[in-house]
mmCIF file of C-alpha atoms in Angstrom:
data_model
loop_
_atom_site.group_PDB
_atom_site.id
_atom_site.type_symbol
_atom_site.label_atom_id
_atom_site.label_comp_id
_atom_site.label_asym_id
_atom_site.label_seq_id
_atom_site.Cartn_x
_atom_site.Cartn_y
_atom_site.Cartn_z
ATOM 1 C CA UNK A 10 -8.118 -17.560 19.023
ATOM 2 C CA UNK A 11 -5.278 -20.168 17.535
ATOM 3 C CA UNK A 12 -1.763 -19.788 18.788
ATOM 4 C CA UNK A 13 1.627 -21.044 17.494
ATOM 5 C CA UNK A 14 4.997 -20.645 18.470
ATOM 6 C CA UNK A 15 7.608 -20.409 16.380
ATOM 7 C CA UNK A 16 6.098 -19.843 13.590
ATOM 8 C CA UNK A 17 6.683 -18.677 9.997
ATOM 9 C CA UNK A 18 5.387 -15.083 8.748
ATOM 10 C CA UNK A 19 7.008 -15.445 5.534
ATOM 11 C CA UNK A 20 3.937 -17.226 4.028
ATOM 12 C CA UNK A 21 1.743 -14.248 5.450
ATOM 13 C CA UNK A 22 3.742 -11.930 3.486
ATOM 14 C CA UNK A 23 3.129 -11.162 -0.154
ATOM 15 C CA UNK A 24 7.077 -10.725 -0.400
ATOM 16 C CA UNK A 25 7.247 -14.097 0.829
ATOM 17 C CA UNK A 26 9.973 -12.922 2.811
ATOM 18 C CA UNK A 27 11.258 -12.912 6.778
ATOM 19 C CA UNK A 28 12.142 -14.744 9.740
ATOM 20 C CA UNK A 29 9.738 -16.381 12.243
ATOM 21 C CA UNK A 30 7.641 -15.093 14.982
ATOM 22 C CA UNK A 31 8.092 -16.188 18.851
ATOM 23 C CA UNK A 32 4.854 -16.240 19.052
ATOM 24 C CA UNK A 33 1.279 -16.097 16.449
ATOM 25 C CA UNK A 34 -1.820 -15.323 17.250
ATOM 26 C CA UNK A 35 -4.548 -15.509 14.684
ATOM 27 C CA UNK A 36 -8.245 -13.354 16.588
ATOM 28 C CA UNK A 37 -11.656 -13.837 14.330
ATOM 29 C CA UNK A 38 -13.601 -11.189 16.229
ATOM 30 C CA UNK A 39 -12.539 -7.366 17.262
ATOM 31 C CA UNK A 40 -12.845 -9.229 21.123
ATOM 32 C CA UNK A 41 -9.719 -11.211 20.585
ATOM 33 C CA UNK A 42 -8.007 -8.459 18.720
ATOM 34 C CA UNK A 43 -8.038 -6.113 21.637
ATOM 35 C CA UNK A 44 -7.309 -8.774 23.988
ATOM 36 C CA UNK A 45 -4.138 -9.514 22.162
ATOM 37 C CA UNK A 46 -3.245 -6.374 21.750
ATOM 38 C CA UNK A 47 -4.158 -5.706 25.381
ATOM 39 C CA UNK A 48 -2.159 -8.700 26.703
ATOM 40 C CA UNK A 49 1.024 -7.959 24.472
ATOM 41 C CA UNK A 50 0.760 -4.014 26.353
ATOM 42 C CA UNK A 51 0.156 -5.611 29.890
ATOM 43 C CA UNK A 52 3.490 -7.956 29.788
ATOM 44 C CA UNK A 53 5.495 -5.622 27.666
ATOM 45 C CA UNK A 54 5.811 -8.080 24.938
ATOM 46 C CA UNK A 55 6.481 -6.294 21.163
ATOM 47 C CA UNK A 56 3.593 -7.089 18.841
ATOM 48 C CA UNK A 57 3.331 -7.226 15.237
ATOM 49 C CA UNK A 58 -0.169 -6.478 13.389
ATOM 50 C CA UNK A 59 -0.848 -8.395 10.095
ATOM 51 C CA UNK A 60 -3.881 -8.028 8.131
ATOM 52 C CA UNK A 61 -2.708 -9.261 4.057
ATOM 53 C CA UNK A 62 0.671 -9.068 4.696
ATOM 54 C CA UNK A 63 1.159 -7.077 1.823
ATOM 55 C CA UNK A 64 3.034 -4.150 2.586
ATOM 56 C CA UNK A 65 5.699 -5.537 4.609
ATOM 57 C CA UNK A 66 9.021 -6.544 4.605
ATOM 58 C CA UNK A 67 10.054 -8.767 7.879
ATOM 59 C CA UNK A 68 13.579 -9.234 8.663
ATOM 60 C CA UNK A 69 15.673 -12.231 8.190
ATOM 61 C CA UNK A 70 15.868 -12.922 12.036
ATOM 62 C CA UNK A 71 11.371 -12.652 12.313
ATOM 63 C CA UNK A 72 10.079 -11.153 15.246
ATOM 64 C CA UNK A 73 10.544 -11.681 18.760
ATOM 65 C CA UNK A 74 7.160 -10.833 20.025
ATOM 66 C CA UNK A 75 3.624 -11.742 19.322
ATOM 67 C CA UNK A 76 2.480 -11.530 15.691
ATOM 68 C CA UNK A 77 -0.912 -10.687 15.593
ATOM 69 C CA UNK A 78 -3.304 -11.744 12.460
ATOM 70 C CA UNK A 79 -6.139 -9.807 12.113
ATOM 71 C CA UNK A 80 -9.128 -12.120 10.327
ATOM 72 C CA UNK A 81 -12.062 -10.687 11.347
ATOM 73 C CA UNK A 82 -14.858 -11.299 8.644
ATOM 74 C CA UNK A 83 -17.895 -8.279 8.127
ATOM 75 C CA UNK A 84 -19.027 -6.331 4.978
ATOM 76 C CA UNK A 85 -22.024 -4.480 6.032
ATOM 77 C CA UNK A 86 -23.421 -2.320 3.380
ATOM 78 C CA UNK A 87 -27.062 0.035 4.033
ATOM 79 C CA UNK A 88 -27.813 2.180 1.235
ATOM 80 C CA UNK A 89 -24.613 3.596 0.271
ATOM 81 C CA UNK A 90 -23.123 3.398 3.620
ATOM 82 C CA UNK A 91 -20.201 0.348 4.321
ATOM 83 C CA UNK A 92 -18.516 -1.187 6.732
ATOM 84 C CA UNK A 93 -15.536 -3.672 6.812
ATOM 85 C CA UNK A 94 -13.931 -5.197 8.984
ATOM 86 C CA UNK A 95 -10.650 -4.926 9.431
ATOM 87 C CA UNK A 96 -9.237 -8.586 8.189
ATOM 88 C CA UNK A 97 -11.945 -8.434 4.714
ATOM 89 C CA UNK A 98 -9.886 -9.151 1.961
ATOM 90 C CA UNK A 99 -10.208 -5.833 0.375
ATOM 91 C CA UNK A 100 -10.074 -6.511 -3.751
ATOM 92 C CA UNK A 101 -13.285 -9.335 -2.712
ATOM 93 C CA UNK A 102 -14.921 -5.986 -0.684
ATOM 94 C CA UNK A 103 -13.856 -4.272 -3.969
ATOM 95 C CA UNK A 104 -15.897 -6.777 -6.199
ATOM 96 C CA UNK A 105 -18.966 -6.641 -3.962
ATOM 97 C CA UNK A 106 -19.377 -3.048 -4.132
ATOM 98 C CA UNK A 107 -19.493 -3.113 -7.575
ATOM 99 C CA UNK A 108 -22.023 -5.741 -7.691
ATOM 100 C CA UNK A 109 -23.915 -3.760 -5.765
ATOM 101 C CA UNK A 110 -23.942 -1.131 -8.244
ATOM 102 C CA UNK A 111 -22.082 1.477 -5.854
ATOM 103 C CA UNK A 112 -19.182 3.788 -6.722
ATOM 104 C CA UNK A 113 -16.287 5.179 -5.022
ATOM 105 C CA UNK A 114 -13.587 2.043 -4.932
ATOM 106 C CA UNK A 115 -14.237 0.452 -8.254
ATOM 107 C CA UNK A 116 -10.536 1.477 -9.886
ATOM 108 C CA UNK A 117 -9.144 0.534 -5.863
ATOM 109 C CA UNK A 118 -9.590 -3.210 -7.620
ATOM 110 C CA UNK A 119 -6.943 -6.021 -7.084
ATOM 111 C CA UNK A 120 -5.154 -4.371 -4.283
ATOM 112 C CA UNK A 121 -3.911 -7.448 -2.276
ATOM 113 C CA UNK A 122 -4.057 -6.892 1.760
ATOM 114 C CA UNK A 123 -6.978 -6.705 4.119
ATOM 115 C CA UNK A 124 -9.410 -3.640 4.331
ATOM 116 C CA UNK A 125 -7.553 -2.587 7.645
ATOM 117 C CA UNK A 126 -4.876 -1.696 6.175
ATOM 118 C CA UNK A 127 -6.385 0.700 3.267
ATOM 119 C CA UNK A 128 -6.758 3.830 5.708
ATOM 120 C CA UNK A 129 -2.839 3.358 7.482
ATOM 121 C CA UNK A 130 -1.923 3.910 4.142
ATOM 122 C CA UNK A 131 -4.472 6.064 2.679
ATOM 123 C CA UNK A 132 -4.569 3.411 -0.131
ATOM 124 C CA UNK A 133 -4.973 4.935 -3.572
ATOM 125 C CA UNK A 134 -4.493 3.845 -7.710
ATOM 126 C CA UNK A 135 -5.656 4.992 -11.049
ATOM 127 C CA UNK A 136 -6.803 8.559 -9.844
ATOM 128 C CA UNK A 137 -9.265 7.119 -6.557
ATOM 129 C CA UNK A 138 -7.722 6.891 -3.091
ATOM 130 C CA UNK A 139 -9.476 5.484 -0.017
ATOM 131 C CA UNK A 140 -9.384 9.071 1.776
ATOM 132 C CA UNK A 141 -11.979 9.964 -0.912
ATOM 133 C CA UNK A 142 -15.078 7.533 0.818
ATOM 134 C CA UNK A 143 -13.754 6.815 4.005
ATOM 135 C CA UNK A 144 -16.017 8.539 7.035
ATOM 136 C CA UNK A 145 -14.409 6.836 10.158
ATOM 137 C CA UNK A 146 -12.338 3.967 11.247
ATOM 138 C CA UNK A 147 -13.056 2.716 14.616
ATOM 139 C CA UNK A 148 -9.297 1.613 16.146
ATOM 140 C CA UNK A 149 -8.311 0.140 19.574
ATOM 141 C CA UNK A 150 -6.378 2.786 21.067
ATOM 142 C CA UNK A 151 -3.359 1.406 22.752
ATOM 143 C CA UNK A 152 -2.913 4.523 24.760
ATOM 144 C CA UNK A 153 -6.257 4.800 26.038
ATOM 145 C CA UNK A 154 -7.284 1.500 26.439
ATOM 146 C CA UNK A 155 -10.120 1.707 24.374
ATOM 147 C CA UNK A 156 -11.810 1.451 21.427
ATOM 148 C CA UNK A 157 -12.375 4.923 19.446
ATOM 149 C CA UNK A 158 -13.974 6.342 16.226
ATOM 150 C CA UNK A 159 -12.025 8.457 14.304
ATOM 151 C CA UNK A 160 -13.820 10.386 11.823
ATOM 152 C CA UNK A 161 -11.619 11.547 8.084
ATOM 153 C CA UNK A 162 -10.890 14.378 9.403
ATOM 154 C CA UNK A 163 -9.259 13.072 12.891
ATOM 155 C CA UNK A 164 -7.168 10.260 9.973
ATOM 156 C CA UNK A 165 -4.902 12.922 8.899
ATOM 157 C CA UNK A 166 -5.189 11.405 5.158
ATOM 158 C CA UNK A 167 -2.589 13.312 2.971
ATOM 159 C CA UNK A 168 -0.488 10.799 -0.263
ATOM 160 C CA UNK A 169 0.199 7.383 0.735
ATOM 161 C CA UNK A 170 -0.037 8.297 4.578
ATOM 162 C CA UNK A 171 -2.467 9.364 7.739
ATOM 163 C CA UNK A 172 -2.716 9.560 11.614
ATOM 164 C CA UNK A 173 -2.693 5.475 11.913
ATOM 165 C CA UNK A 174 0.821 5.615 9.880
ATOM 166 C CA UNK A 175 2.236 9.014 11.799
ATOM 167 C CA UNK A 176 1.495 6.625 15.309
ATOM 168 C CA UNK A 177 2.068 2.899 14.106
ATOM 169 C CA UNK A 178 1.916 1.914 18.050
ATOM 170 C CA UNK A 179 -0.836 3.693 18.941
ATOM 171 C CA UNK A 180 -3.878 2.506 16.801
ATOM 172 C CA UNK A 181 -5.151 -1.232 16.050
ATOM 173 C CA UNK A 182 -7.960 -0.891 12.864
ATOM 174 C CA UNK A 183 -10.904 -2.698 13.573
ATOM 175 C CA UNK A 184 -13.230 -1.114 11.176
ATOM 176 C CA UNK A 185 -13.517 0.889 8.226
ATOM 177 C CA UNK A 186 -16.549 2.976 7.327
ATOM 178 C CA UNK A 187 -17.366 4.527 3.696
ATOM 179 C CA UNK A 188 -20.073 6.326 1.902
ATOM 180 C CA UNK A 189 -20.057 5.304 -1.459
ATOM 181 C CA UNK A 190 -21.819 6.669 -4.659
ATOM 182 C CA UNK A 191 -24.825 5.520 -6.424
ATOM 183 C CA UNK A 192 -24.334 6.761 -10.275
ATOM 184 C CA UNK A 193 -27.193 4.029 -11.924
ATOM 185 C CA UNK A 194 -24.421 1.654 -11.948
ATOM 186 C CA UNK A 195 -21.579 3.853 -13.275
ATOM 187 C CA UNK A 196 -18.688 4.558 -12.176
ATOM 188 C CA UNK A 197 -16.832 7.621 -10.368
ATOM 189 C CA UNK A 198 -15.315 10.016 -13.086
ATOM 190 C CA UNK A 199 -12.429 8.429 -14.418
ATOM 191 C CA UNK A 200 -9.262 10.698 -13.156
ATOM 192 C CA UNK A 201 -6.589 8.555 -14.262
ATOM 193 C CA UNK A 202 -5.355 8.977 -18.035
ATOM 194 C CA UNK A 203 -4.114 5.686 -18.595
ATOM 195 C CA UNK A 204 -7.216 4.088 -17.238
ATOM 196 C CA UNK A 205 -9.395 6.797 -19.701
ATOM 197 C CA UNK A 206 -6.952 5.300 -22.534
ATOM 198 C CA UNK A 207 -7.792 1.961 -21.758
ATOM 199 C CA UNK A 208 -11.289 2.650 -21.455
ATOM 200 C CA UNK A 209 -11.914 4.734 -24.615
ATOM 201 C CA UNK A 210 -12.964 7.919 -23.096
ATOM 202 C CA UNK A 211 -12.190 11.350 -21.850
ATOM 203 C CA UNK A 212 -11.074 11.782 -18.092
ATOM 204 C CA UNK A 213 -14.042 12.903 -16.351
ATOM 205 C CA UNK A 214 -16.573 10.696 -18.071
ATOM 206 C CA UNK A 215 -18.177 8.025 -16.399
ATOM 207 C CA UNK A 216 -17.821 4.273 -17.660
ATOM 208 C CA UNK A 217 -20.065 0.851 -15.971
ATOM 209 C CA UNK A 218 -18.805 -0.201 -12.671
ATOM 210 C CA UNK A 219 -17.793 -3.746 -13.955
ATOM 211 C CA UNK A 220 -16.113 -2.222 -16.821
ATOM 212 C CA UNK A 221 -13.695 0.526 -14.831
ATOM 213 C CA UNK A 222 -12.932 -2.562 -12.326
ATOM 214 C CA UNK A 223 -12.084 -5.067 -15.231
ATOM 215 C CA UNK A 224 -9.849 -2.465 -16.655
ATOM 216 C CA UNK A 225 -7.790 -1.675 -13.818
ATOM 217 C CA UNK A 226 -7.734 -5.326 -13.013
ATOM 218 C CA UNK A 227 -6.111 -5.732 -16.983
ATOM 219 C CA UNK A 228 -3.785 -2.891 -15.991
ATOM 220 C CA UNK A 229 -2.714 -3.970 -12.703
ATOM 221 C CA UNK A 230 -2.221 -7.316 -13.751
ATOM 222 C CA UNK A 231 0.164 -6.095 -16.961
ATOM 223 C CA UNK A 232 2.157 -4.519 -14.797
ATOM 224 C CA UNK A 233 2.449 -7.494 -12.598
ATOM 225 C CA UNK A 234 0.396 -5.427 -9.431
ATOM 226 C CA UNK A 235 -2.413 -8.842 -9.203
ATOM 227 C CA UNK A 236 -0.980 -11.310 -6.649
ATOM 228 C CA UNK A 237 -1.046 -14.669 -8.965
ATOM 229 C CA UNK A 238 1.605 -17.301 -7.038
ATOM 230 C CA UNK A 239 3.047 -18.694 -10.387
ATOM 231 C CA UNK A 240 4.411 -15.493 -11.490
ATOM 232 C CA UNK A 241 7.430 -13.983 -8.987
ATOM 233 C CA UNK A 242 6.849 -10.633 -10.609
ATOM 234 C CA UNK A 243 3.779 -10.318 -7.855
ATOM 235 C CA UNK A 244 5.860 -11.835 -5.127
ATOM 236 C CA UNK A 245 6.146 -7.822 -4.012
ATOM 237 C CA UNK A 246 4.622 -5.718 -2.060
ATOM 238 C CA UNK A 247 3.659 -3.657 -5.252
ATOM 239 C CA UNK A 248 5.270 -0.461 -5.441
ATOM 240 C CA UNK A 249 8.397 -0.705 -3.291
ATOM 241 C CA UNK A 250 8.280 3.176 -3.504
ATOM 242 C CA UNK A 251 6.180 6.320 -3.204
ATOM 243 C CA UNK A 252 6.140 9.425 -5.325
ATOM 244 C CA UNK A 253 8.480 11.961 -4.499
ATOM 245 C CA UNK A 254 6.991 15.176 -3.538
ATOM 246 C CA UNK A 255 9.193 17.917 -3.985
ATOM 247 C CA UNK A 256 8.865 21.465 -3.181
ATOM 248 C CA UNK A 257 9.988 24.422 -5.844
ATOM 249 C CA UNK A 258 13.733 24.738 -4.691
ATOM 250 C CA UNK A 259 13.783 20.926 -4.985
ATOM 251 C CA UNK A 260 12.365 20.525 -8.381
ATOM 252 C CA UNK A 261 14.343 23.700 -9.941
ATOM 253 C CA UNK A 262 17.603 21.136 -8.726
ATOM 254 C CA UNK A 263 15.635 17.936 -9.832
ATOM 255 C CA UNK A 264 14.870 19.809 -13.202
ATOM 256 C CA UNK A 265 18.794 20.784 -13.771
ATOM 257 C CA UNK A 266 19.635 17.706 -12.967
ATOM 258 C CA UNK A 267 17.550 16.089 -15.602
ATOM 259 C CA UNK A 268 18.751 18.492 -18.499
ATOM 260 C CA UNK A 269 21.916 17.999 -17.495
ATOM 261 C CA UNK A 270 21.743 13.676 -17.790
ATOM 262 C CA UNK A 271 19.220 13.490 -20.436
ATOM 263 C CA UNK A 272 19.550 16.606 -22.455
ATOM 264 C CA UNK A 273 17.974 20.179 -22.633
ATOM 265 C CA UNK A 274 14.144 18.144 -24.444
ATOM 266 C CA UNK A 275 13.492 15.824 -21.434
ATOM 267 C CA UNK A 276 11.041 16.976 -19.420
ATOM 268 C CA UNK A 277 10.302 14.914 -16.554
ATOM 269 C CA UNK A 278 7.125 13.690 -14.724
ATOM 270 C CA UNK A 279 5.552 16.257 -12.713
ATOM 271 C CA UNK A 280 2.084 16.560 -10.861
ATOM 272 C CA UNK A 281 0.544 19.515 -8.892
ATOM 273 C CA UNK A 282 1.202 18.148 -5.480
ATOM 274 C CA UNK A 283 -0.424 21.240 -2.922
ATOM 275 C CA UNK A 284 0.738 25.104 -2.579
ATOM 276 C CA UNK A 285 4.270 25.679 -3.833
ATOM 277 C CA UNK A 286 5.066 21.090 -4.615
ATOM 278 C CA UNK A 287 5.221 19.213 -7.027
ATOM 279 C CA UNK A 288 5.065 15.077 -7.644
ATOM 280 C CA UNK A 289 7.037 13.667 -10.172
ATOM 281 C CA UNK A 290 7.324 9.804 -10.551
ATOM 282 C CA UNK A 291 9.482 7.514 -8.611
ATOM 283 C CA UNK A 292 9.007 4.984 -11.375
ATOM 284 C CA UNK A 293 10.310 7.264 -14.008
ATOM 285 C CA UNK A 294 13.201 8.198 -11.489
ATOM 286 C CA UNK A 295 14.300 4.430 -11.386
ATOM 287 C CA UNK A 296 14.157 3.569 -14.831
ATOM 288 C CA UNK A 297 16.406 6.611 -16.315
ATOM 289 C CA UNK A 298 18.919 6.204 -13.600
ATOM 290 C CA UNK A 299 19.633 2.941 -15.674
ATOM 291 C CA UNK A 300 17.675 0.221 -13.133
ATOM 292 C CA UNK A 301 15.154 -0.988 -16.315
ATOM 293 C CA UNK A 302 12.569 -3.990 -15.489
ATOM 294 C CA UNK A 303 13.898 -7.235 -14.890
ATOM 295 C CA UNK A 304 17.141 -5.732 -13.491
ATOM 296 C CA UNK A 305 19.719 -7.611 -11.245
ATOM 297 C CA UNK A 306 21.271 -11.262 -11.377
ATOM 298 C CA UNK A 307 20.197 -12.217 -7.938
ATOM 299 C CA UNK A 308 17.343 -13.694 -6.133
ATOM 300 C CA UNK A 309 15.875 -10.330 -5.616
ATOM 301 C CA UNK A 310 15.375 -7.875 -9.086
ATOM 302 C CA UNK A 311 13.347 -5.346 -10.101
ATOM 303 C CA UNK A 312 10.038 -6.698 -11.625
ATOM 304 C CA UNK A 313 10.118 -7.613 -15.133
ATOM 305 C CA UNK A 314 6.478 -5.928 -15.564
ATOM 306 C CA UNK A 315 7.020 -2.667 -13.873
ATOM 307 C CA UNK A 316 10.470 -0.814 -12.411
ATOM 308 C CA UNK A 317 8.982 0.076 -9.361
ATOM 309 C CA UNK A 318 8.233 -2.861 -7.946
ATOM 310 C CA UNK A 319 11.208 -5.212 -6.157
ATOM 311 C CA UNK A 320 10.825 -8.890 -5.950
ATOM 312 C CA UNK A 321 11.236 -12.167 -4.982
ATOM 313 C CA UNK A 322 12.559 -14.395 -7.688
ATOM 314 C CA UNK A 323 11.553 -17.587 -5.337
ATOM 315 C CA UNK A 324 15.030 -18.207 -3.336
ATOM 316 C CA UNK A 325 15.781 -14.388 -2.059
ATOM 317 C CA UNK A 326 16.215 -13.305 1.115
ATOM 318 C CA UNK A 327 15.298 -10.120 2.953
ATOM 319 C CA UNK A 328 18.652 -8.982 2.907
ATOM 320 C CA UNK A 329 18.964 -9.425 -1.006
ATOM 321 C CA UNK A 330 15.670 -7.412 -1.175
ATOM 322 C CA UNK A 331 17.195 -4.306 0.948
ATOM 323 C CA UNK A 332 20.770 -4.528 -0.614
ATOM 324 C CA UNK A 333 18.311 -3.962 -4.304
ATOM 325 C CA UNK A 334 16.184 -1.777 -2.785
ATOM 326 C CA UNK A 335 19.302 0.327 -0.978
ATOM 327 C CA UNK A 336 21.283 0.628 -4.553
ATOM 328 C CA UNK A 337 18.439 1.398 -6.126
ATOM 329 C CA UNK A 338 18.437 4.489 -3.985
ATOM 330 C CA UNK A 339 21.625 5.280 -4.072
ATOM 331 C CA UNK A 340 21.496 5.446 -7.890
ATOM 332 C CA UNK A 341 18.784 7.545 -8.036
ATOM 333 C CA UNK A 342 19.994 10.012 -5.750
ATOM 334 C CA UNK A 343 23.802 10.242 -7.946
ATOM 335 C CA UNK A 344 21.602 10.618 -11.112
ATOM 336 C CA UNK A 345 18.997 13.282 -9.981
ATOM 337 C CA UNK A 346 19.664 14.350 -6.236
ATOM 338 C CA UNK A 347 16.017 12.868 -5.528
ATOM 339 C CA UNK A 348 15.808 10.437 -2.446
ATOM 340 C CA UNK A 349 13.410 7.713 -3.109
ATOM 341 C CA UNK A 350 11.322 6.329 0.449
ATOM 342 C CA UNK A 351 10.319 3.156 0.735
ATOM 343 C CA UNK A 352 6.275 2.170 0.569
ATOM 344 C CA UNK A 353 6.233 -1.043 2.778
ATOM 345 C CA UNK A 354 6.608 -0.767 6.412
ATOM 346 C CA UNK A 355 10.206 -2.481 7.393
ATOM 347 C CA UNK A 356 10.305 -5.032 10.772
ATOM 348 C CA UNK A 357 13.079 -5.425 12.141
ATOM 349 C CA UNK A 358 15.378 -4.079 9.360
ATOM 350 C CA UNK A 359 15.836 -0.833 7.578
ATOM 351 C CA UNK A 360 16.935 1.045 4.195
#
């Protein structure tokens, strides 16, 4: 298990972003995991999980505590069955199942961050979410002192959130467990309509593996969603918000509020979201309350690819990145009484 003090987490961030940690700890098997996690508990020391260091956003000051990076290596697949561990890169997990001919992930491709991550925040894109194949996630629990297997049903999976997220100090990931599909080398049915577009066919239909995961790969990477180091539109942590779900009441005020900026023919975004909600999208929100790609002067903007992703031009700090992210928000909310929530999980700082 390597140790450093002092040490950086801005390179272990896909923001590129944040102060350094008193301490790092790097553990290669579940054993070290839970005995840094069990050490941090038994001298009251704060501790930081990383897995891909995508989805966070670390304060300017870092992290007095023990930062904890989770690279444990393991993709075990038997029939249909798989299991990751916790620090696999997930988009390389991604490309394996598809090689193996086996459905269920294939439009999950070029997601940056580690597998462990995918069920904290029920990971989805282009109409498949992880809550769709995952069967249980064995997790160090922190309050019980052991280690515990969670089936779906005990994750709590609902949009963009589940037990591990509801209790961020309780659970440590340390596996991942899905039961994927084998379709003779096809795909799921294709849910999303821009990926159907892409493809050629109707939502529903079923395309080759290879050929839904190139596609969403194109997509992603058009929108700037692939990490690729020369281009500062991926120095994000992809979208910087979720999808507003709003119930009736709220959308009836969301709806006036539309006609009443855009005119009576604009008809916004909206998604069946559950019994009596609806989702409408926080991308479309941002972009007609006048913050259009490429927006701002500073070392933080809105991506030039996609409006609802925030990034690092190559000198920001984390600070710039909040003050963006907080007018953002407060634009949105003047122009259609919608309040946006941020995606990424915030150390040390907040909106």
């Amino acid at each position: 298990m390597q140790e450093l003090h002092d040490a950086p987490l801005a390179p272990l961030t896909t923001f590129r972003l944040g102060g350094p940690a008193t301490r790092l700890v790097t553990a290669t098997t579940d054993a070290e995991v839970i005995a840094a996690v069990r050490e941090a508990d038994d001298t009251g020391t704060p501790l930081l999980v990383i897995g891909g260091g995508s989805n966070l956003v670390i304060g300017d000051k870092g992290f007095d505590g023990t930062a904890l990076v989770v690279a444990t290596k393991g993709f075990a697949l038997d029939g249909t069955r798989l299991e990751l561990a916790a620090g696999e890169v997930w988009t390389d997990a991604v490309a394996r199942t598809v090689e193996a001919g086996l459905a269920g992930v294939e439009c999950l491709a070029g997601i940056p961050g580690s597998a462990g991550a995918t069920p904290i925040q029920n990971v989805g894109a282009y109409g498949q979410e992880v809550a769709s194949t995952i069967t249980e996630v064995v997790a160090y629990d922190r309050a019980s002192r052991e280690a515990v297997t969670l089936t779906a049903d005990q994750c709590a999976f609902s949009y963009r959130h589940s037990r591990f997220k509801a209790e961020p100090d309780r659970y440590v990931v340390l596996r991942v467990r899905f039961a994927l599909e084998d379709a003779g080398g096809l795909s799921g049915p294709v849910k999303y309509a821009e990926t159907a577009r892409a493809l050629g066919v109707e939502p529903g239909d079923r395309v080759p593996l290879e050929a839904a995961r190139e596609t969403v790969l194109k997509l992603r990477a058009g929108k700037g969603m692939v990490l690729d180091p020369e281009d500062h539109d991926t120095w994000s942590a992809g979208s910087f918000f979720t999808n507003p779900i709003l119930t009736e009441e709220e959308f009836a005020a969301f709806h006036a509020r539309v006609r009443a900026r855009l005119g009576d023919g604009v008809e916004p975004p909206a998604y069946p979201a559950g019994t009596g909600r609806t989702k409408t999208s926080a991308a479309w929100l941002i972009d007609k309350a006048g913050f259009t790609k490429g927006y701002g002067t500073g070392p933080a903007r809105i991506s030039t690819k996609h409006t609802l992703a925030l990034t690092n031009r190559g000198a920001a700090t984390t600070e710039d990145l909040l003050a963006l992210a907080r007018e953002v928000v407060a634009g949105v909310r003047d122009a259609f009484g919608v309040t946006l929530v941020n995606e990424p999980v915030t150390v040390g700082v907040s909106l």
